[in-house]
Amino acid sequence: MSDQDGTELTLPLASLRLDDLPRVGGKNASLGELIAELGDAGVRVPGGFALTVDAYRRHLTENGVWDEVHEAVEALDVEDVAKLAAVAREVRRKIASAPLPPEVADAARAAYDELSLESGLEAAGVSVRSSATAEDLPSASFAGQQETYLGVSGWDELDRTIRLCMASLFTDRAIVYRSRQGIAHRDVTLSVGVQRMVRSDSACAGVMFTLDTESGFRDVVLINGSYGLGEIVVQGRVNPDEFLVHKPTLRAGARPILRRELGEKRRKLVYGNAGTGELREERVGSADRGRFVLDDDEVLELARMGLAIEDHYSKRSGQAVPMDIEWAKDGRDGLLYILQARPETVHAQSKPQFDVFRVAERGKVLARGKSVGRRVGHGRVRHVHGTGDLGSFESGSVLVAEMTDPDWEPVLARAAAVVTEQGGRTCHAAIVSREHGIPCVVATGDAMRALPEGAMVTVSCAEGDEGRVYEGQLEYARESIALDELPESPVPLMVNMADPGMAMATAQLPCAGVGLMRIEFLVTNHVGVHPMALVHPEAVTASAERAEIRRRVAGFSSPRDFFVDRLASGVGQIAAAFHPRPVTVRFSDFKTNEYAGLLGGSAFEPVESNPMIGFRGASRYTDDRYRDGFALECEAIRRVRDDMGLTNARVMIPFCRTLEEGRRVLAELDRNGLARGHGGLEVWVMCEIPNNVVLAREFSELFDGFSIGSNDLTQLTLGVDRDSESLVHLFDERDPGVKRMIEMVVESAHAAGRPVGICGQAPSDYPEFAAFLADLGIDSISLTPDSLPTVARHLATR
């Protein structure tokens, strides 16, 4: 609707076009585009209208407060927290208490009446959102700087809320944020978006990013969700469910849900008194807490919407634009809706750099949670219960709270680290911490109790998905590697991987794939139960172990499904991170004493005097004592390749002693749906036993390639137990005899047309050993990720 001069004061979201963007800021214009241009792609958004920036300007100018409020904030020292709060409060009061100009009010009321009529209601319930002209810039997200109001109903309440929303352009945090970004306050105006309320109070809502928020990896969609209104997820007041979906294989028609992580979801946000916009929190029952808020079909539907939105903005911008999206499910119609979409700003502007933080020592772990930021920091603990504690917060301290609030923005940038009891990786604390480059651990559950006020602690987010808070000030190192400056190695370099939490960051290295993925890490840390104990739980006699196994598998369709899901998720995350580069997944190679240490393991493992050369590797897979456990491993690989579409995952057999053993294992793979060559499946073998070298030509007839395990090959060539402290001085992979064995297998395998790589430790520790391998013509060298840059430089410059 326009005023008498033809200036448009409201615009229906459904009819917005690109040339409307300057008049309605960023986010809500995006909604208009989604309705108008992306409906055919399955993107569903609620209807509504936007008050243009012209309506905002007229509200301030016609009420005579434009110059007054800007002069007040321009004179502020934003580091003076008390003065900032007082001035900002008065500025907001002046804007919110002034009446809307008649023409603005008439236009807004007419648009609201039309929306109510379309909704079949006398007074539609709506959300009122800000959309500032400087918001969602490529270099600054302005996340949470202005206010959002939910569940507003009736014109009188909407009138009041529109003015409050306009006033929120001058929250304490927004003033500080603009000042630190160097954006003049007078250059920023605001439109107010009014959307039909999606009734997620009786369903669920959350946030979706079209990249990995920790590493910036672009090929996944990260979805967080919890019961009730989504504001509780954004604010970090709940530990939400988390889902991770792989984009390329989703586009190809697969169902690549890489990770499902059940959150606690202890509370939800719902409506209070009807029509007032008042909200209240309710506790979530234990049964609902034990279920995911979305089923697999809904997760995939949301991910497809995210792809459509990202594709749209990327095409419009002429470059890839990862997106930050809010979504909700309506409890009345059961449909999923997109509430807003804006560019992600933290990783979108980052340079191709690989930062490696290493904690040089270990201390007592005081708290654990989800890591945010891949960094390390230390300082003294400062508990923050509310805004009243901010004035005494000292720079360089570790901010510890139940959860953060957007009003704390002025002090968050001065913290050495942030630790919260609640929240997920897409909550306010996580977003702001990433933007300021500080480590953050969320969802600790008990940080306020576990971390005493004033205690010196070290906060580490550099050890995978789990963030840890250590007692004391621990030494740590940082190395920054400019990836675009690394020279190209004359030999393809790969990496050794075990922890899926590190995969997406590591995949940024210029490597040819994963030469060795050890699934033992996943079995130990993500499963923790002996596979046979899940197939035959009746054999576990200890009541405490049986109870713990039941606890771990709760929520899964069966104990078998628990193992398969956990293993497939871990393998899938690593395969997705490196896709389409090959990922070599080695089947389990625990020794019997290591297997016995798993829950229920002692019931299935023999006691051996020398497990290092005992019942391990290939010999287990066709033995009745482990055959059913191997079947679970195979089922997990099938899920990765067939369901997730990650056919870049290939498999490798460890410790295969004889040709006959190799044939039996291949037959067992075939029985478990992993026939060599079917669907392009490659089956490799570890070369770590002298017999593998001597009979390399014959082994070449059975397997698609060799990976030299120099640790075991050295042990068996020199006759040295690599676990023996007494013989440690004799264990050397550079021994002439070991090198001769490597030469022999490379020559024999190449003569048979098979590739040879190496995944042992020697080339990571000794760059000159990598040079020896390069001179042999080895096909690939797999290294620890932190050693790859050094080896690449050495091979390229020698």
mmCIF file with all atom_site columns, N, CA, C and O in Angstrom, residues 213-214 370-375 424-425 429-431 433-434 438-442 461 465 467:
data_model
loop_
_atom_site.group_PDB
_atom_site.id
_atom_site.type_symbol
_atom_site.label_atom_id
_atom_site.label_alt_id
_atom_site.label_comp_id
_atom_site.label_asym_id
_atom_site.label_entity_id
_atom_site.label_seq_id
_atom_site.pdbx_PDB_ins_code
_atom_site.Cartn_x
_atom_site.Cartn_y
_atom_site.Cartn_z
_atom_site.occupancy
_atom_site.B_iso_or_equiv
_atom_site.pdbx_formal_charge
_atom_site.auth_seq_id
_atom_site.auth_comp_id
_atom_site.auth_asym_id
_atom_site.auth_atom_id
_atom_site.pdbx_PDB_model_num
ATOM 1  N N  . THR A 1 213 ? 29.170 -25.710 10.223 1.00 0.00 ? 213 THR A N  1
ATOM 2  C CA . THR A 1 213 ? 29.436 -24.449 10.917 1.00 0.00 ? 213 THR A CA 1
ATOM 3  C C  . THR A 1 213 ? 30.804 -24.408 11.578 1.00 0.00 ? 213 THR A C  1
ATOM 4  O O  . THR A 1 213 ? 31.309 -23.319 11.876 1.00 0.00 ? 213 THR A O  1
ATOM 5  N N  . GLU A 1 214 ? 31.422 -25.558 11.821 1.00 0.00 ? 214 GLU A N  1
ATOM 6  C CA . GLU A 1 214 ? 32.728 -25.554 12.492 1.00 0.00 ? 214 GLU A CA 1
ATOM 7  C C  . GLU A 1 214 ? 33.883 -25.399 11.508 1.00 0.00 ? 214 GLU A C  1
ATOM 8  O O  . GLU A 1 214 ? 34.788 -24.610 11.728 1.00 0.00 ? 214 GLU A O  1
ATOM 9  N N  . LYS A 1 370 ? 29.873 -29.864 23.450 1.00 0.00 ? 370 LYS A N  1
ATOM 10 C CA . LYS A 1 370 ? 30.073 -29.803 22.003 1.00 0.00 ? 370 LYS A CA 1
ATOM 11 C C  . LYS A 1 370 ? 31.049 -28.685 21.677 1.00 0.00 ? 370 LYS A C  1
ATOM 12 O O  . LYS A 1 370 ? 30.896 -27.555 22.158 1.00 0.00 ? 370 LYS A O  1
ATOM 13 N N  . SER A 1 371 ? 32.038 -28.986 20.861 1.00 0.00 ? 371 SER A N  1
ATOM 14 C CA . SER A 1 371 ? 33.056 -27.987 20.537 1.00 0.00 ? 371 SER A CA 1
ATOM 15 C C  . SER A 1 371 ? 32.577 -27.067 19.430 1.00 0.00 ? 371 SER A C  1
ATOM 16 O O  . SER A 1 371 ? 31.893 -27.480 18.502 1.00 0.00 ? 371 SER A O  1
ATOM 17 N N  . VAL A 1 372 ? 32.974 -25.810 19.549 1.00 0.00 ? 372 VAL A N  1
ATOM 18 C CA . VAL A 1 372 ? 32.675 -24.797 18.547 1.00 0.00 ? 372 VAL A CA 1
ATOM 19 C C  . VAL A 1 372 ? 33.960 -24.011 18.292 1.00 0.00 ? 372 VAL A C  1
ATOM 20 O O  . VAL A 1 372 ? 34.513 -23.404 19.203 1.00 0.00 ? 372 VAL A O  1
ATOM 21 N N  . GLY A 1 373 ? 34.464 -24.062 17.071 1.00 0.00 ? 373 GLY A N  1
ATOM 22 C CA . GLY A 1 373 ? 35.552 -23.152 16.727 1.00 0.00 ? 373 GLY A CA 1
ATOM 23 C C  . GLY A 1 373 ? 36.925 -23.727 16.502 1.00 0.00 ? 373 GLY A C  1
ATOM 24 O O  . GLY A 1 373 ? 37.813 -23.031 16.022 1.00 0.00 ? 373 GLY A O  1
ATOM 25 N N  . ARG A 1 374 ? 37.206 -24.983 16.842 1.00 0.00 ? 374 ARG A N  1
ATOM 26 C CA . ARG A 1 374 ? 38.496 -25.624 16.565 1.00 0.00 ? 374 ARG A CA 1
ATOM 27 C C  . ARG A 1 374 ? 39.674 -24.857 17.136 1.00 0.00 ? 374 ARG A C  1
ATOM 28 O O  . ARG A 1 374 ? 40.772 -24.907 16.598 1.00 0.00 ? 374 ARG A O  1
ATOM 29 N N  . ARG A 1 375 ? 39.485 -24.155 18.231 1.00 0.00 ? 375 ARG A N  1
ATOM 30 C CA . ARG A 1 375 ? 40.557 -23.358 18.808 1.00 0.00 ? 375 ARG A CA 1
ATOM 31 C C  . ARG A 1 375 ? 40.781 -23.727 20.272 1.00 0.00 ? 375 ARG A C  1
ATOM 32 O O  . ARG A 1 375 ? 40.049 -24.521 20.849 1.00 0.00 ? 375 ARG A O  1
ATOM 33 N N  . GLY A 1 424 ? 23.142 -25.579 21.234 1.00 0.00 ? 424 GLY A N  1
ATOM 34 C CA . GLY A 1 424 ? 23.700 -26.424 20.188 1.00 0.00 ? 424 GLY A CA 1
ATOM 35 C C  . GLY A 1 424 ? 24.654 -25.617 19.333 1.00 0.00 ? 424 GLY A C  1
ATOM 36 O O  . GLY A 1 424 ? 24.924 -24.446 19.615 1.00 0.00 ? 424 GLY A O  1
ATOM 37 N N  . ARG A 1 425 ? 25.147 -26.219 18.256 1.00 0.00 ? 425 ARG A N  1
ATOM 38 C CA . ARG A 1 425 ? 26.159 -25.558 17.439 1.00 0.00 ? 425 ARG A CA 1
ATOM 39 C C  . ARG A 1 425 ? 25.609 -24.429 16.572 1.00 0.00 ? 425 ARG A C  1
ATOM 40 O O  . ARG A 1 425 ? 26.369 -23.770 15.860 1.00 0.00 ? 425 ARG A O  1
ATOM 41 N N  . ALA A 1 429 ? 25.379 -18.254 21.199 1.00 0.00 ? 429 ALA A N  1
ATOM 42 C CA . ALA A 1 429 ? 26.746 -18.310 21.724 1.00 0.00 ? 429 ALA A CA 1
ATOM 43 C C  . ALA A 1 429 ? 27.704 -18.861 20.691 1.00 0.00 ? 429 ALA A C  1
ATOM 44 O O  . ALA A 1 429 ? 28.832 -18.372 20.519 1.00 0.00 ? 429 ALA A O  1
ATOM 45 N N  . ALA A 1 430 ? 27.276 -19.905 19.968 1.00 0.00 ? 430 ALA A N  1
ATOM 46 C CA . ALA A 1 430 ? 28.140 -20.531 18.969 1.00 0.00 ? 430 ALA A CA 1
ATOM 47 C C  . ALA A 1 430 ? 28.399 -19.594 17.796 1.00 0.00 ? 430 ALA A C  1
ATOM 48 O O  . ALA A 1 430 ? 29.537 -19.447 17.338 1.00 0.00 ? 430 ALA A O  1
ATOM 49 N N  . ILE A 1 431 ? 27.359 -18.938 17.311 1.00 0.00 ? 431 ILE A N  1
ATOM 50 C CA . ILE A 1 431 ? 27.497 -18.058 16.151 1.00 0.00 ? 431 ILE A CA 1
ATOM 51 C C  . ILE A 1 431 ? 28.438 -16.894 16.456 1.00 0.00 ? 431 ILE A C  1
ATOM 52 O O  . ILE A 1 431 ? 29.352 -16.575 15.693 1.00 0.00 ? 431 ILE A O  1
ATOM 53 N N  . SER A 1 433 ? 30.666 -16.648 18.897 1.00 0.00 ? 433 SER A N  1
ATOM 54 C CA . SER A 1 433 ? 32.023 -17.115 19.184 1.00 0.00 ? 433 SER A CA 1
ATOM 55 C C  . SER A 1 433 ? 32.800 -17.383 17.906 1.00 0.00 ? 433 SER A C  1
ATOM 56 O O  . SER A 1 433 ? 33.980 -17.032 17.786 1.00 0.00 ? 433 SER A O  1
ATOM 57 N N  . ARG A 1 434 ? 32.159 -18.004 16.929 1.00 0.00 ? 434 ARG A N  1
ATOM 58 C CA . ARG A 1 434 ? 32.835 -18.234 15.654 1.00 0.00 ? 434 ARG A CA 1
ATOM 59 C C  . ARG A 1 434 ? 33.230 -16.916 15.013 1.00 0.00 ? 434 ARG A C  1
ATOM 60 O O  . ARG A 1 434 ? 34.325 -16.763 14.478 1.00 0.00 ? 434 ARG A O  1
ATOM 61 N N  . ILE A 1 438 ? 36.788 -17.183 18.878 1.00 0.00 ? 438 ILE A N  1
ATOM 62 C CA . ILE A 1 438 ? 37.129 -17.667 20.215 1.00 0.00 ? 438 ILE A CA 1
ATOM 63 C C  . ILE A 1 438 ? 36.539 -19.056 20.419 1.00 0.00 ? 438 ILE A C  1
ATOM 64 O O  . ILE A 1 438 ? 35.468 -19.372 19.876 1.00 0.00 ? 438 ILE A O  1
ATOM 65 N N  . PRO A 1 439 ? 37.219 -19.928 21.185 1.00 0.00 ? 439 PRO A N  1
ATOM 66 C CA . PRO A 1 439 ? 36.680 -21.266 21.422 1.00 0.00 ? 439 PRO A CA 1
ATOM 67 C C  . PRO A 1 439 ? 35.434 -21.217 22.286 1.00 0.00 ? 439 PRO A C  1
ATOM 68 O O  . PRO A 1 439 ? 35.317 -20.365 23.182 1.00 0.00 ? 439 PRO A O  1
ATOM 69 N N  . CYS A 1 440 ? 34.520 -22.107 22.003 1.00 0.00 ? 440 CYS A N  1
ATOM 70 C CA . CYS A 1 440 ? 33.250 -22.138 22.736 1.00 0.00 ? 440 CYS A CA 1
ATOM 71 C C  . CYS A 1 440 ? 32.841 -23.594 22.911 1.00 0.00 ? 440 CYS A C  1
ATOM 72 O O  . CYS A 1 440 ? 32.881 -24.381 21.967 1.00 0.00 ? 440 CYS A O  1
ATOM 73 N N  . VAL A 1 441 ? 32.462 -23.954 24.124 1.00 0.00 ? 441 VAL A N  1
ATOM 74 C CA . VAL A 1 441 ? 31.945 -25.290 24.406 1.00 0.00 ? 441 VAL A CA 1
ATOM 75 C C  . VAL A 1 441 ? 30.510 -25.131 24.895 1.00 0.00 ? 441 VAL A C  1
ATOM 76 O O  . VAL A 1 441 ? 30.269 -24.453 25.906 1.00 0.00 ? 441 VAL A O  1
ATOM 77 N N  . VAL A 1 442 ? 29.559 -25.729 24.177 1.00 0.00 ? 442 VAL A N  1
ATOM 78 C CA . VAL A 1 442 ? 28.148 -25.632 24.552 1.00 0.00 ? 442 VAL A CA 1
ATOM 79 C C  . VAL A 1 442 ? 27.654 -26.994 25.032 1.00 0.00 ? 442 VAL A C  1
ATOM 80 O O  . VAL A 1 442 ? 28.306 -28.015 24.838 1.00 0.00 ? 442 VAL A O  1
ATOM 81 N N  . CYS A 1 461 ? 38.792 -26.749 21.927 1.00 0.00 ? 461 CYS A N  1
ATOM 82 C CA . CYS A 1 461 ? 37.843 -27.191 20.897 1.00 0.00 ? 461 CYS A CA 1
ATOM 83 C C  . CYS A 1 461 ? 38.611 -27.785 19.719 1.00 0.00 ? 461 CYS A C  1
ATOM 84 O O  . CYS A 1 461 ? 38.104 -27.827 18.597 1.00 0.00 ? 461 CYS A O  1
ATOM 85 N N  . ASP A 1 465 ? 34.799 -33.418 17.885 1.00 0.00 ? 465 ASP A N  1
ATOM 86 C CA . ASP A 1 465 ? 33.461 -32.900 18.190 1.00 0.00 ? 465 ASP A CA 1
ATOM 87 C C  . ASP A 1 465 ? 33.270 -32.580 19.666 1.00 0.00 ? 465 ASP A C  1
ATOM 88 O O  . ASP A 1 465 ? 32.411 -31.782 20.028 1.00 0.00 ? 465 ASP A O  1
ATOM 89 N N  . GLY A 1 467 ? 34.185 -30.825 23.002 1.00 0.00 ? 467 GLY A N  1
ATOM 90 C CA . GLY A 1 467 ? 34.955 -29.745 23.597 1.00 0.00 ? 467 GLY A CA 1
ATOM 91 C C  . GLY A 1 467 ? 35.256 -30.069 25.051 1.00 0.00 ? 467 GLY A C  1
ATOM 92 O O  . GLY A 1 467 ? 34.414 -30.635 25.757 1.00 0.00 ? 467 GLY A O  1
#
